[in-house]
Tab-separated table of N, CA and C in Angstrom:
chain	number	residue	atom	x	y	z
A	1	MET	N	103.273	131.302	164.327
A	1	MET	CA	103.897	132.542	163.896
A	1	MET	C	102.956	133.219	162.901
A	2	ASN	N	102.691	134.489	163.102
A	2	ASN	CA	101.772	135.188	162.204
A	2	ASN	C	102.483	135.659	160.932
A	3	ARG	N	101.714	136.177	160.017
A	3	ARG	CA	102.217	136.579	158.695
A	3	ARG	C	103.341	137.621	158.775
A	4	ILE	N	103.150	138.638	159.590
A	4	ILE	CA	104.146	139.703	159.712
A	4	ILE	C	105.459	139.143	160.270
A	5	ASP	N	105.368	138.289	161.272
A	5	ASP	CA	106.578	137.700	161.842
A	5	ASP	C	107.312	136.830	160.830
A	6	ARG	N	106.577	136.080	160.017
A	6	ARG	CA	107.208	135.274	158.960
A	6	ARG	C	107.884	136.168	157.928
A	7	GLU	N	107.224	137.264	157.561
A	7	GLU	CA	107.807	138.211	156.601
A	7	GLU	C	109.093	138.822	157.171
A	8	LYS	N	109.081	139.155	158.456
A	8	LYS	CA	110.269	139.718	159.096
A	8	LYS	C	111.420	138.711	159.067
A	9	THR	N	111.122	137.465	159.402
A	9	THR	CA	112.148	136.427	159.379
A	9	THR	C	112.700	136.250	157.976
A	10	THR	N	111.827	136.225	156.986
A	10	THR	CA	112.255	136.037	155.598
A	10	THR	C	113.142	137.185	155.130
A	11	VAL	N	112.749	138.413	155.411
A	11	VAL	CA	113.549	139.558	154.965
A	11	VAL	C	114.905	139.577	155.672
A	12	CYS	N	114.952	139.168	156.921
A	12	CYS	CA	116.241	139.100	157.628
A	12	CYS	C	117.150	138.059	156.992
A	13	HIS	N	116.586	136.895	156.658
A	13	HIS	CA	117.381	135.861	155.983
A	13	HIS	C	117.925	136.380	154.652
A	14	MET	N	117.074	137.050	153.892
A	14	MET	CA	117.485	137.555	152.584
A	14	MET	C	118.604	138.591	152.708
A	15	ILE	N	118.487	139.480	153.658
A	15	ILE	CA	119.509	140.507	153.850
A	15	ILE	C	120.822	139.873	154.311
A	16	GLN	N	120.749	138.862	155.166
A	16	GLN	CA	121.963	138.174	155.606
A	16	GLN	C	122.679	137.505	154.436
A	17	ILE	N	121.931	136.836	153.573
A	17	ILE	CA	122.523	136.185	152.401
A	17	ILE	C	123.201	137.222	151.515
A	18	TYR	N	122.503	138.321	151.270
A	18	TYR	CA	123.035	139.386	150.419
A	18	TYR	C	124.311	139.985	151.023
A	19	CYS	N	124.265	140.320	152.296
A	19	CYS	CA	125.401	140.960	152.959
A	19	CYS	C	126.605	140.023	152.986
A	20	LYS	N	126.358	138.757	153.249
A	20	LYS	CA	127.455	137.783	153.305
A	20	LYS	C	128.204	137.731	151.973
A	21	HIS	N	127.484	137.788	150.874
A	21	HIS	CA	128.112	137.701	149.560
A	21	HIS	C	128.716	139.026	149.102
A	22	HIS	N	128.050	140.126	149.393
A	22	HIS	CA	128.484	141.426	148.872
A	22	HIS	C	129.358	142.254	149.814
A	23	HIS	N	129.149	142.113	151.110
A	23	HIS	CA	129.817	143.014	152.051
A	23	HIS	C	130.629	142.314	153.129
A	24	GLY	N	130.652	141.021	153.139
A	24	GLY	CA	131.456	140.321	154.134
A	24	GLY	C	130.818	140.220	155.503
A	25	TYR	N	129.562	139.834	155.544
A	25	TYR	CA	128.843	139.561	156.788
A	25	TYR	C	129.713	138.647	157.652
A	26	HIS	N	130.071	139.087	158.864
A	26	HIS	CA	130.956	138.303	159.733
A	26	HIS	C	130.368	138.166	161.128
A	27	ASP	N	130.578	137.017	161.731
A	27	ASP	CA	130.212	136.776	163.129
A	27	ASP	C	128.778	137.173	163.458
A	28	GLY	N	127.869	136.909	162.530
A	28	GLY	CA	126.474	137.215	162.782
A	28	GLY	C	126.131	138.695	162.759
A	29	ARG	N	127.008	139.511	162.194
A	29	ARG	CA	126.769	140.957	162.160
A	29	ARG	C	126.717	141.448	160.725
A	30	LEU	N	125.694	142.206	160.441
A	30	LEU	CA	125.549	142.818	159.128
A	30	LEU	C	126.440	144.048	159.035
A	31	CYS	N	126.803	144.421	157.810
A	31	CYS	CA	127.502	145.687	157.625
A	31	CYS	C	126.528	146.820	157.969
A	32	GLN	N	127.029	148.006	158.083
A	32	GLN	CA	126.210	149.154	158.489
A	32	GLN	C	125.069	149.412	157.504
A	33	GLN	N	125.373	149.322	156.219
A	33	GLN	CA	124.361	149.577	155.186
A	33	GLN	C	123.237	148.540	155.252
A	34	CYS	N	123.601	147.265	155.371
A	34	CYS	CA	122.584	146.213	155.421
A	34	CYS	C	121.801	146.246	156.730
A	35	GLN	N	122.472	146.615	157.819
A	35	GLN	CA	121.768	146.738	159.104
A	35	GLN	C	120.725	147.848	159.026
A	36	ALA	N	121.069	148.958	158.387
A	36	ALA	CA	120.118	150.064	158.231
A	36	ALA	C	118.927	149.624	157.380
A	37	LEU	N	119.192	148.872	156.319
A	37	LEU	CA	118.112	148.373	155.469
A	37	LEU	C	117.225	147.407	156.241
A	38	GLN	N	117.827	146.517	157.009
A	38	GLN	CA	117.042	145.569	157.800
A	38	GLN	C	116.185	146.284	158.835
A	39	ASP	N	116.761	147.242	159.538
A	39	ASP	CA	115.999	148.015	160.529
A	39	ASP	C	114.814	148.708	159.869
A	40	TYR	N	115.050	149.281	158.698
A	40	TYR	CA	113.991	149.982	157.965
A	40	TYR	C	112.903	149.006	157.534
A	41	ALA	N	113.295	147.856	156.985
A	41	ALA	CA	112.318	146.861	156.526
A	41	ALA	C	111.480	146.339	157.686
A	42	LEU	N	112.105	146.074	158.818
A	42	LEU	CA	111.372	145.577	159.981
A	42	LEU	C	110.404	146.631	160.516
A	43	LEU	N	110.822	147.881	160.486
A	43	LEU	CA	109.942	148.972	160.912
A	43	LEU	C	108.727	149.074	159.987
A	44	ARG	N	108.967	149.015	158.690
A	44	ARG	CA	107.876	149.089	157.719
A	44	ARG	C	106.901	147.926	157.923
A	45	LEU	N	107.414	146.735	158.155
A	45	LEU	CA	106.539	145.576	158.382
A	45	LEU	C	105.748	145.737	159.680
A	46	SER	N	106.390	146.265	160.712
A	46	SER	CA	105.701	146.471	161.991
A	46	SER	C	104.554	147.467	161.856
A	47	ARG	N	104.699	148.408	160.962
A	47	ARG	CA	103.687	149.445	160.786
A	47	ARG	C	102.716	149.170	159.643
A	48	CYS	N	102.783	147.998	159.060
A	48	CYS	CA	101.909	147.677	157.927
A	48	CYS	C	100.450	147.745	158.361
A	49	LYS	N	99.676	148.542	157.653
A	49	LYS	CA	98.271	148.741	158.030
A	49	LYS	C	97.404	147.527	157.719
A	50	PHE	N	97.905	146.609	156.906
A	50	PHE	CA	97.130	145.424	156.555
A	50	PHE	C	97.323	144.281	157.548
A	51	GLY	N	98.345	144.362	158.383
A	51	GLY	CA	98.585	143.347	159.402
A	51	GLY	C	98.711	141.957	158.805
A	52	ASP	N	98.051	140.994	159.426
A	52	ASP	CA	98.131	139.610	158.954
A	52	ASP	C	97.394	139.374	157.642
A	53	GLN	N	96.661	140.354	157.176
A	53	GLN	CA	95.950	140.229	155.898
A	53	GLN	C	96.785	140.749	154.733
A	54	LYS	N	98.037	141.132	155.004
A	54	LYS	CA	98.875	141.735	153.964
A	54	LYS	C	99.239	140.737	152.880
A	55	SER	N	99.433	141.266	151.706
A	55	SER	CA	99.949	140.471	150.601
A	55	SER	C	101.466	140.675	150.588
A	56	THR	N	102.131	140.164	149.590
A	56	THR	CA	103.554	140.455	149.488
A	56	THR	C	103.702	141.943	149.196
A	57	CYS	N	104.811	142.501	149.584
A	57	CYS	CA	105.021	143.941	149.388
A	57	CYS	C	104.987	144.318	147.906
A	58	GLN	N	105.463	143.417	147.063
A	58	GLN	CA	105.484	143.697	145.624
A	58	GLN	C	104.073	143.891	145.062
A	59	SER	N	103.101	143.152	145.586
A	59	SER	CA	101.741	143.258	145.063
A	59	SER	C	100.850	144.174	145.912
A	60	CYS	N	101.434	144.859	146.872
A	60	CYS	CA	100.672	145.746	147.746
A	60	CYS	C	100.274	147.022	147.001
A	61	PRO	N	99.051	147.518	147.209
A	61	PRO	CA	98.626	148.754	146.553
A	61	PRO	C	99.287	150.002	147.155
A	62	ILE	N	99.825	149.885	148.364
A	62	ILE	CA	100.484	151.012	149.030
A	62	ILE	C	101.977	150.719	149.100
A	63	HIS	N	102.784	151.582	148.517
A	63	HIS	CA	104.232	151.401	148.575
A	63	HIS	C	104.778	152.285	149.684
A	64	CYS	N	105.088	151.669	150.818
A	64	CYS	CA	105.479	152.438	151.996
A	64	CYS	C	106.988	152.638	152.113
A	65	TYR	N	107.761	152.049	151.230
A	65	TYR	CA	109.212	152.232	151.259
A	65	TYR	C	109.595	153.522	150.547
A	66	ARG	N	110.605	154.218	151.087
A	66	ARG	CA	111.189	155.347	150.374
A	66	ARG	C	111.803	154.806	149.083
A	67	PRO	N	111.869	155.601	148.035
A	67	PRO	CA	112.408	155.106	146.758
A	67	PRO	C	113.809	154.488	146.855
A	68	ASP	N	114.705	155.104	147.630
A	68	ASP	CA	116.055	154.548	147.753
A	68	ASP	C	116.059	153.206	148.468
A	69	MET	N	115.231	153.077	149.482
A	69	MET	CA	115.141	151.810	150.218
A	69	MET	C	114.429	150.743	149.386
A	70	ARG	N	113.448	151.152	148.594
A	70	ARG	CA	112.764	150.200	147.715
A	70	ARG	C	113.752	149.622	146.699
A	71	GLU	N	114.610	150.481	146.178
A	71	GLU	CA	115.631	150.029	145.233
A	71	GLU	C	116.612	149.064	145.910
A	72	SER	N	116.998	149.375	147.131
A	72	SER	CA	117.932	148.518	147.871
A	72	SER	C	117.328	147.164	148.189
A	73	ILE	N	116.086	147.152	148.667
A	73	ILE	CA	115.463	145.875	149.031
A	73	ILE	C	115.173	145.052	147.779
A	74	ALA	N	114.879	145.706	146.668
A	74	ALA	CA	114.669	144.978	145.413
A	74	ALA	C	115.957	144.287	144.974
A	75	ALA	N	117.101	144.956	145.125
A	75	ALA	CA	118.391	144.346	144.783
A	75	ALA	C	118.671	143.151	145.687
A	76	VAL	N	118.375	143.291	146.964
A	76	VAL	CA	118.565	142.193	147.911
A	76	VAL	C	117.690	141.004	147.507
A	77	MET	N	116.436	141.261	147.194
A	77	MET	CA	115.512	140.175	146.857
A	77	MET	C	115.863	139.505	145.533
A	78	ARG	N	116.309	140.301	144.561
A	78	ARG	CA	116.732	139.701	143.279
A	78	ARG	C	117.901	138.755	143.478
A	79	PHE	N	118.840	139.153	144.322
A	79	PHE	CA	120.010	138.310	144.564
A	79	PHE	C	119.676	137.136	145.476
A	80	SER	N	119.011	137.410	146.583
A	80	SER	CA	118.802	136.404	147.623
A	80	SER	C	117.641	135.458	147.352
A	81	GLY	N	116.655	135.918	146.604
A	81	GLY	CA	115.482	135.082	146.358
A	81	GLY	C	115.816	133.687	145.868
A	82	PRO	N	116.561	133.543	144.776
A	82	PRO	CA	116.902	132.200	144.298
A	82	PRO	C	117.759	131.417	145.297
A	83	ARG	N	118.580	132.090	146.058
A	83	ARG	CA	119.457	131.424	147.024
A	83	ARG	C	118.715	130.995	148.283
A	84	MET	N	117.551	131.585	148.515
A	84	MET	CA	116.739	131.192	149.669
A	84	MET	C	116.335	129.724	149.587
A	85	LEU	N	116.117	129.225	148.392
A	85	LEU	CA	115.735	127.816	148.243
A	85	LEU	C	116.809	126.893	148.800
A	86	TRP	N	118.047	127.307	148.720
A	86	TRP	CA	119.151	126.497	149.235
A	86	TRP	C	119.353	126.714	150.738
A	87	HIS	N	119.334	127.961	151.181
A	87	HIS	CA	119.638	128.294	152.573
A	87	HIS	C	118.453	128.119	153.520
A	88	HIS	N	117.270	128.491	153.074
A	88	HIS	CA	116.068	128.447	153.918
A	88	HIS	C	114.880	127.991	153.062
A	89	PRO	N	114.847	126.723	152.676
A	89	PRO	CA	113.844	126.256	151.704
A	89	PRO	C	112.393	126.426	152.143
A	90	ILE	N	112.090	126.170	153.387
A	90	ILE	CA	110.695	126.280	153.839
A	90	ILE	C	110.235	127.733	153.794
A	91	ALA	N	111.070	128.638	154.276
A	91	ALA	CA	110.730	130.068	154.239
A	91	ALA	C	110.573	130.532	152.801
A	92	ALA	N	111.435	130.044	151.909
A	92	ALA	CA	111.370	130.447	150.500
A	92	ALA	C	110.070	129.979	149.850
A	93	ILE	N	109.693	128.764	150.094
A	93	ILE	CA	108.461	128.224	149.492
A	93	ILE	C	107.245	128.954	150.048
A	94	ARG	N	107.231	129.195	151.343
A	94	ARG	CA	106.105	129.951	151.935
A	94	ARG	C	106.005	131.330	151.317
A	95	HIS	N	107.140	131.982	151.129
A	95	HIS	CA	107.150	133.320	150.556
A	95	HIS	C	106.640	133.299	149.122
A	96	LEU	N	107.088	132.329	148.350
A	96	LEU	CA	106.654	132.215	146.949
A	96	LEU	C	105.147	131.953	146.839
A	97	LEU	N	104.627	131.151	147.768
A	97	LEU	CA	103.211	130.812	147.742
A	97	LEU	C	102.339	131.892	148.386
A	98	GLY	N	102.966	132.840	149.047
A	98	GLY	CA	102.202	133.937	149.659
A	98	GLY	C	101.609	133.605	150.998
A	99	TYR	N	102.215	132.651	151.721
A	99	TYR	CA	101.707	132.292	153.063
A	99	TYR	C	102.446	133.032	154.140
């Protein structure tokens, strides 16, 4: 699995954790707001000009997220990041180490 695909998987896990706690994620379906955020994040990752050489989005010199979406994804990551160690430990460690 390449870097972009791992990032996509990680962001999907984080959004699912966030939605489940805040919006009542049910039957494998995100709420409308979280689904829109996930679609946007996946699109941004697909279009990343750095490809497999990308760093984490936080340390990227180019901020490709709209300000409102950047604020939303930051809230998701603040909440879900610590919980990733419990729900998806391998993905969390890879993300922390920048792999």
